[in-house]
Amino acid sequence: MKPVTVYDIAREANVSVATVSRVLNNTAPVKASTRERIMGLIQKHQFQPNALARSLIKKETGMIGIILPDITNPFFPEVLAGLEQEARNNGYTFFLCDTGSSNQDIKAQYQRESQYLNILMEKQVDGIIMIGGRIDLARCSKEMAKEVAEVNKRLPVVLINGNLPGAKFHRVIIDEVAGGVLATEHLIGLGHTDIAFIGGYKQMSNTVQRLEGYTKAMQQAGLQIREDWIITGGFTVEAGKVFMNQLLGGETENRPTAIVCANDLSAIGAIKAAVKHGLRVPEDMSIIGFDDIPLAANVIPELTTISLKCLELGRTAAHILHQLIGKNGIDTLTVLQPELVVRESTAPLRVGISISAAGNVSSQG
Amino acid sequence: MKPVTVYDIAREANVSVATVSRVLNNTAPVKASTRERIMGLIQKHQFQPNALARSLIKKETGMIGIILPDITNPFFPEVLAGLEQEARNNGYTFFLCDTGSSNQDIKAQYQRESQYLNILMEKQVDGIIMIGGRIDLARCSKEMAKEVAEVNKRLPVVLINGNLPGAKFHRVIIDEVAGGVLATEHLIGLGHTDIAFIGGYKQMSNTVQRLEGYTKAMQQAGLQIREDWIITGGFTVEAGKVFMNQLLGGETENRPTAIVCANDLSAIGAIKAAVKHGLRVPEDMSIIGFDDIPLAANVIPELTTISLKCLELGRTAAHILHQLIGKNGIDTLTVLQPELVVRESTAPLRVGISISAAGNVSSQG
DNA sequence: CTGAAAGCGCTAACAT
DNA sequence: ATGTTAGCGCTTTCAG
């Protein structure tokens, strides 16, 4: 059965397509009686206007694209939820573009970003939101950055928690440095002085910034920063385990008593590895994460962490994009402040015990 | 700057739009020299064909819609990843339609499902995938079911892990009953006889079926099923805690030694509650989950669970949908088999200890 | 191998 | 208040 069109409705109602269109869009007054008649037919035939045809002429589709690296990483669904919430209210629909960073080489991922950028433009989306991927790079290549800049000339693009060189973008970001400071000062406040930093990637700006916050807080407190206590190379649970093992691998009488992790996932890995080493968290070792994914509240022990306000990040981005669409807004930068969420994985330093006693336990047992 | 069209290219290349279209789609032989000339112009102007116009006439959009209840529940991103993987290879793009079950009343959720169903049709998607929501209902209302049936007449719909009365649908499901049996038999195999079942909703078919598997395995082993040891009412971590507290609330000398949970999240809640009660998992209490979300491998202790093969579920659904699009395939039913994943949260029954000793500890301390 | 022309389903002037 | 008509940007016969 072929779909019914405005023409079918018009014919049966003895009116012109224009009139049908008018009742459809409430774009001009229509006599009550004919309006009713048309409405009836619409009901009767379950008529649904073809959004493609409509968009073709109106030059707006009510669709926005979101490009992200890995939907499987719980951080992203959280900001997605925020996006959805806000965008739904404004009548937008979402293209989800997962570039699948998890199981591919990094080159393929960036390629897929480019690919999606093109597809989205062809599909005439009203705007694009990017999060993760190339925009997280501390030094993104000129070409990759330019590509996005070109897109940004044609339609609004907003970057979440990232940036690209060579052009101004609309962005909504969290103050990562402040987050790093917050986390580190929390630990310092608990009496810790031997504090390590693990997780993330040195090439990524978020890691660099979190690390910068860590460094800043340490220096401000007059504490020593040991290069071998800063280990990066991954955001996963697995990576967290590896880093922690590395930290605990050497002479155990000389290990940190507290750890700032670049994200929650690696913090969880760190906890698991610590436990395997016979250490108790937080009694023998304090661990703080970054992100505040839902999971953070559900592991045992519950994770103390820095909330990145994922939901708010998403909502704000959607809001800004909505403002931008249609209007030629100027470049926008919104900075959200992170928040310390104290739960169970951090505790005051237990003087005299932490390093020798607990450390030895782990090395002997 | 207004977008360039095939006409612009045609004019500059001194050919007709037909020829441009031909090189764009490789739909007829074009002289090499003119082809090159056109390709050059396309490059030069960064020309991108308008997918709306193209779809309008070709009657296919390369878009498919996925309607799900809550992207924030880690089960769904997992199947989404599977969908994406498969669909991307076939050139599809995704509409993500989150009906936001998490923070709204249930009525609103179903309403939003209807709404999205309509939007997706208007946008002319090539197919729709549904998971969760109304299709999980053990007894879905006639109207809600019919609505989907109507959609299914116009374009392919595939249901993941659910069903709707009154019509045949293409479905890909996991054998939930088998999963329930698997979980329960695992516990029985470890020597447990006092086994409870918690989590899920009695109104949802997945819960009913998992429970059916539990019952079946218990009866087959000649074990008694206590009505007060079957508690339903939620899938969240919070719900799991509540149920476990309820189980442990009464006389502690009379508590189960093992628990089948309706999903991983509630299992995690159960573990947390048990630990709060002074019980050790798995030493004093074995707990098994359902789903095998990534998180399951990352909690402490790592969760023994029933894998629902989320990724495969997603991939299969996308594959089937692809087959269906264009062709008038007959109704399809694919059943995947669940799998037991043994990790750390289950252990052999410790005779004589589990009930009295551990139970008393919890009641006294 | 290439061009002219007729739509796809809808909206928006411009008439009446 | 309603009808006529010209497109939106593309594909696709049908002719050459």
PDB file of N, CA, C and O (backbone and C1' of nucleotides) in Angstrom, chain D:
ATOM      1  P    DA D   1     -10.449  33.383   7.653  1.00  0.00           P
ATOM      2  O5'  DA D   1     -10.800  32.689   6.263  1.00  0.00           O
ATOM      3  C5'  DA D   1     -12.046  32.028   6.132  1.00  0.00           C
ATOM      4  C4'  DA D   1     -12.076  31.444   4.758  1.00  0.00           C
ATOM      5  C3'  DA D   1     -11.290  30.142   4.598  1.00  0.00           C
ATOM      6  O3'  DA D   1     -12.092  29.243   3.828  1.00  0.00           O
ATOM      7  C1'  DA D   1     -10.504  31.748   3.048  1.00  0.00           C
ATOM      8  P    DT D   2     -11.676  27.771   3.640  1.00  0.00           P
ATOM      9  O5'  DT D   2     -10.871  27.849   2.286  1.00  0.00           O
ATOM     10  C5'  DT D   2     -11.595  27.806   1.060  1.00  0.00           C
ATOM     11  C4'  DT D   2     -10.665  28.102  -0.077  1.00  0.00           C
ATOM     12  C3'  DT D   2      -9.720  26.967  -0.477  1.00  0.00           C
ATOM     13  O3'  DT D   2     -10.254  26.393  -1.658  1.00  0.00           O
ATOM     14  C1'  DT D   2      -8.741  29.119  -0.692  1.00  0.00           C
ATOM     15  P    DG D   3      -9.695  25.099  -2.245  1.00  0.00           P
ATOM     16  O5'  DG D   3      -8.941  25.649  -3.536  1.00  0.00           O
ATOM     17  C5'  DG D   3      -9.644  26.511  -4.410  1.00  0.00           C
ATOM     18  C4'  DG D   3      -8.718  27.076  -5.478  1.00  0.00           C
ATOM     19  C3'  DG D   3      -7.820  26.029  -6.142  1.00  0.00           C
ATOM     20  O3'  DG D   3      -7.790  26.314  -7.539  1.00  0.00           O
ATOM     21  C1'  DG D   3      -6.493  27.773  -5.246  1.00  0.00           C
ATOM     22  P    DT D   4      -7.124  25.313  -8.585  1.00  0.00           P
ATOM     23  O5'  DT D   4      -5.987  26.170  -9.287  1.00  0.00           O
ATOM     24  C5'  DT D   4      -5.777  27.533  -8.899  1.00  0.00           C
ATOM     25  C4'  DT D   4      -4.573  28.080  -9.659  1.00  0.00           C
ATOM     26  C3'  DT D   4      -3.758  27.063 -10.453  1.00  0.00           C
ATOM     27  O3'  DT D   4      -3.173  27.729 -11.561  1.00  0.00           O
ATOM     28  C1'  DT D   4      -2.438  27.896  -8.658  1.00  0.00           C
ATOM     29  P    DT D   5      -2.210  26.955 -12.568  1.00  0.00           P
ATOM     30  O5'  DT D   5      -0.790  27.215 -11.913  1.00  0.00           O
ATOM     31  C5'  DT D   5      -0.403  28.577 -11.636  1.00  0.00           C
ATOM     32  C4'  DT D   5       1.000  28.599 -11.039  1.00  0.00           C
ATOM     33  C3'  DT D   5       1.975  27.596 -11.678  1.00  0.00           C
ATOM     34  O3'  DT D   5       3.201  28.268 -11.832  1.00  0.00           O
ATOM     35  C1'  DT D   5       1.979  27.325  -9.349  1.00  0.00           C
ATOM     36  P    DA D   6       4.193  27.786 -12.939  1.00  0.00           P
ATOM     37  O5'  DA D   6       5.578  28.189 -12.263  1.00  0.00           O
ATOM     38  C5'  DA D   6       5.656  29.394 -11.498  1.00  0.00           C
ATOM     39  C4'  DA D   6       6.565  29.166 -10.294  1.00  0.00           C
ATOM     40  C3'  DA D   6       7.849  28.394 -10.625  1.00  0.00           C
ATOM     41  O3'  DA D   6       8.921  29.033  -9.957  1.00  0.00           O
ATOM     42  C1'  DA D   6       6.740  27.342  -8.860  1.00  0.00           C
ATOM     43  P    DG D   7      10.418  28.740 -10.455  1.00  0.00           P
ATOM     44  O5'  DG D   7      10.419  27.125 -10.525  1.00  0.00           O
ATOM     45  C5'  DG D   7      11.458  26.384  -9.903  1.00  0.00           C
ATOM     46  C4'  DG D   7      11.464  26.619  -8.395  1.00  0.00           C
ATOM     47  C3'  DG D   7      12.451  25.689  -7.688  1.00  0.00           C
ATOM     48  O3'  DG D   7      13.205  26.434  -6.765  1.00  0.00           O
ATOM     49  C1'  DG D   7      10.234  25.326  -6.876  1.00  0.00           C
ATOM     50  P    DC D   8      14.762  26.095  -6.617  1.00  0.00           P
ATOM     51  O5'  DC D   8      14.810  25.202  -5.293  1.00  0.00           O
ATOM     52  C5'  DC D   8      14.627  25.746  -4.007  1.00  0.00           C
ATOM     53  C4'  DC D   8      14.664  24.601  -3.010  1.00  0.00           C
ATOM     54  C3'  DC D   8      15.701  23.536  -3.357  1.00  0.00           C
ATOM     55  O3'  DC D   8      16.840  23.730  -2.525  1.00  0.00           O
ATOM     56  C1'  DC D   8      13.540  22.562  -2.818  1.00  0.00           C
ATOM     57  P    DG D   9      18.290  23.942  -3.191  1.00  0.00           P
ATOM     58  O5'  DG D   9      18.697  22.468  -3.618  1.00  0.00           O
ATOM     59  C5'  DG D   9      18.910  21.489  -2.614  1.00  0.00           C
ATOM     60  C4'  DG D   9      18.963  20.132  -3.257  1.00  0.00           C
ATOM     61  C3'  DG D   9      19.994  20.000  -4.385  1.00  0.00           C
ATOM     62  O3'  DG D   9      20.803  18.882  -4.094  1.00  0.00           O
ATOM     63  C1'  DG D   9      17.886  19.199  -5.078  1.00  0.00           C
ATOM     64  P    DC D  10      21.911  18.327  -5.074  1.00  0.00           P
ATOM     65  O5'  DC D  10      21.145  17.082  -5.688  1.00  0.00           O
ATOM     66  C5'  DC D  10      20.988  15.920  -4.891  1.00  0.00           C
ATOM     67  C4'  DC D  10      19.877  15.070  -5.421  1.00  0.00           C
ATOM     68  C3'  DC D  10      20.242  14.207  -6.623  1.00  0.00           C
ATOM     69  O3'  DC D  10      20.631  12.923  -6.133  1.00  0.00           O
ATOM     70  C1'  DC D  10      18.056  15.170  -6.821  1.00  0.00           C
ATOM     71  P    DT D  11      21.297  11.893  -7.135  1.00  0.00           P
ATOM     72  O5'  DT D  11      20.016  11.253  -7.841  1.00  0.00           O
ATOM     73  C5'  DT D  11      19.175  10.417  -7.070  1.00  0.00           C
ATOM     74  C4'  DT D  11      18.038   9.931  -7.929  1.00  0.00           C
ATOM     75  C3'  DT D  11      18.424   8.944  -9.017  1.00  0.00           C
ATOM     76  O3'  DT D  11      17.423   7.950  -9.017  1.00  0.00           O
ATOM     77  C1'  DT D  11      17.237  10.729  -9.963  1.00  0.00           C
ATOM     78  P    DT D  12      17.676   6.524  -9.690  1.00  0.00           P
ATOM     79  O5'  DT D  12      16.685   6.580 -10.941  1.00  0.00           O
ATOM     80  C5'  DT D  12      15.398   7.137 -10.757  1.00  0.00           C
ATOM     81  C4'  DT D  12      14.765   7.382 -12.103  1.00  0.00           C
ATOM     82  C3'  DT D  12      15.248   6.448 -13.224  1.00  0.00           C
ATOM     83  O3'  DT D  12      14.118   6.034 -13.950  1.00  0.00           O
ATOM     84  C1'  DT D  12      15.446   8.678 -13.910  1.00  0.00           C
ATOM     85  P    DT D  13      14.033   4.527 -14.517  1.00  0.00           P
ATOM     86  O5'  DT D  13      14.565   4.706 -15.984  1.00  0.00           O
ATOM     87  C5'  DT D  13      13.741   4.356 -17.078  1.00  0.00           C
ATOM     88  C4'  DT D  13      12.650   5.398 -17.314  1.00  0.00           C
ATOM     89  C3'  DT D  13      12.280   5.446 -18.789  1.00  0.00           C
ATOM     90  O3'  DT D  13      10.868   5.387 -18.977  1.00  0.00           O
ATOM     91  C1'  DT D  13      13.015   7.592 -17.999  1.00  0.00           C
ATOM     92  P    DC D  14      10.263   4.906 -20.356  1.00  0.00           P
ATOM     93  O5'  DC D  14      10.725   6.045 -21.351  1.00  0.00           O
ATOM     94  C5'  DC D  14      10.171   7.353 -21.206  1.00  0.00           C
ATOM     95  C4'  DC D  14      10.856   8.296 -22.177  1.00  0.00           C
ATOM     96  C3'  DC D  14      11.099   7.673 -23.556  1.00  0.00           C
ATOM     97  O3'  DC D  14      10.608   8.561 -24.541  1.00  0.00           O
ATOM     98  C1'  DC D  14      13.069   8.693 -22.723  1.00  0.00           C
ATOM     99  P    DA D  15      10.233   7.943 -26.015  1.00  0.00           P
ATOM    100  O5'  DA D  15      11.055   8.956 -26.946  1.00  0.00           O
ATOM    101  C5'  DA D  15      12.431   9.037 -26.716  1.00  0.00           C
ATOM    102  C4'  DA D  15      12.934  10.436 -27.010  1.00  0.00           C
ATOM    103  C3'  DA D  15      13.569  10.527 -28.393  1.00  0.00           C
ATOM    104  O3'  DA D  15      13.493  11.846 -28.882  1.00  0.00           O
ATOM    105  C1'  DA D  15      15.256  10.594 -26.684  1.00  0.00           C
ATOM    106  P    DG D  16      13.754  12.011 -30.443  1.00  0.00           P
ATOM    107  O5'  DG D  16      15.301  11.843 -30.621  1.00  0.00           O
ATOM    108  C5'  DG D  16      16.051  12.999 -30.836  1.00  0.00           C
ATOM    109  C4'  DG D  16      17.400  12.881 -30.167  1.00  0.00           C
ATOM    110  C3'  DG D  16      18.524  12.714 -31.193  1.00  0.00           C
ATOM    111  O3'  DG D  16      19.245  13.918 -31.203  1.00  0.00           O
ATOM    112  C1'  DG D  16      18.867  11.453 -29.227  1.00  0.00           C
TER     113       DG D  16
END
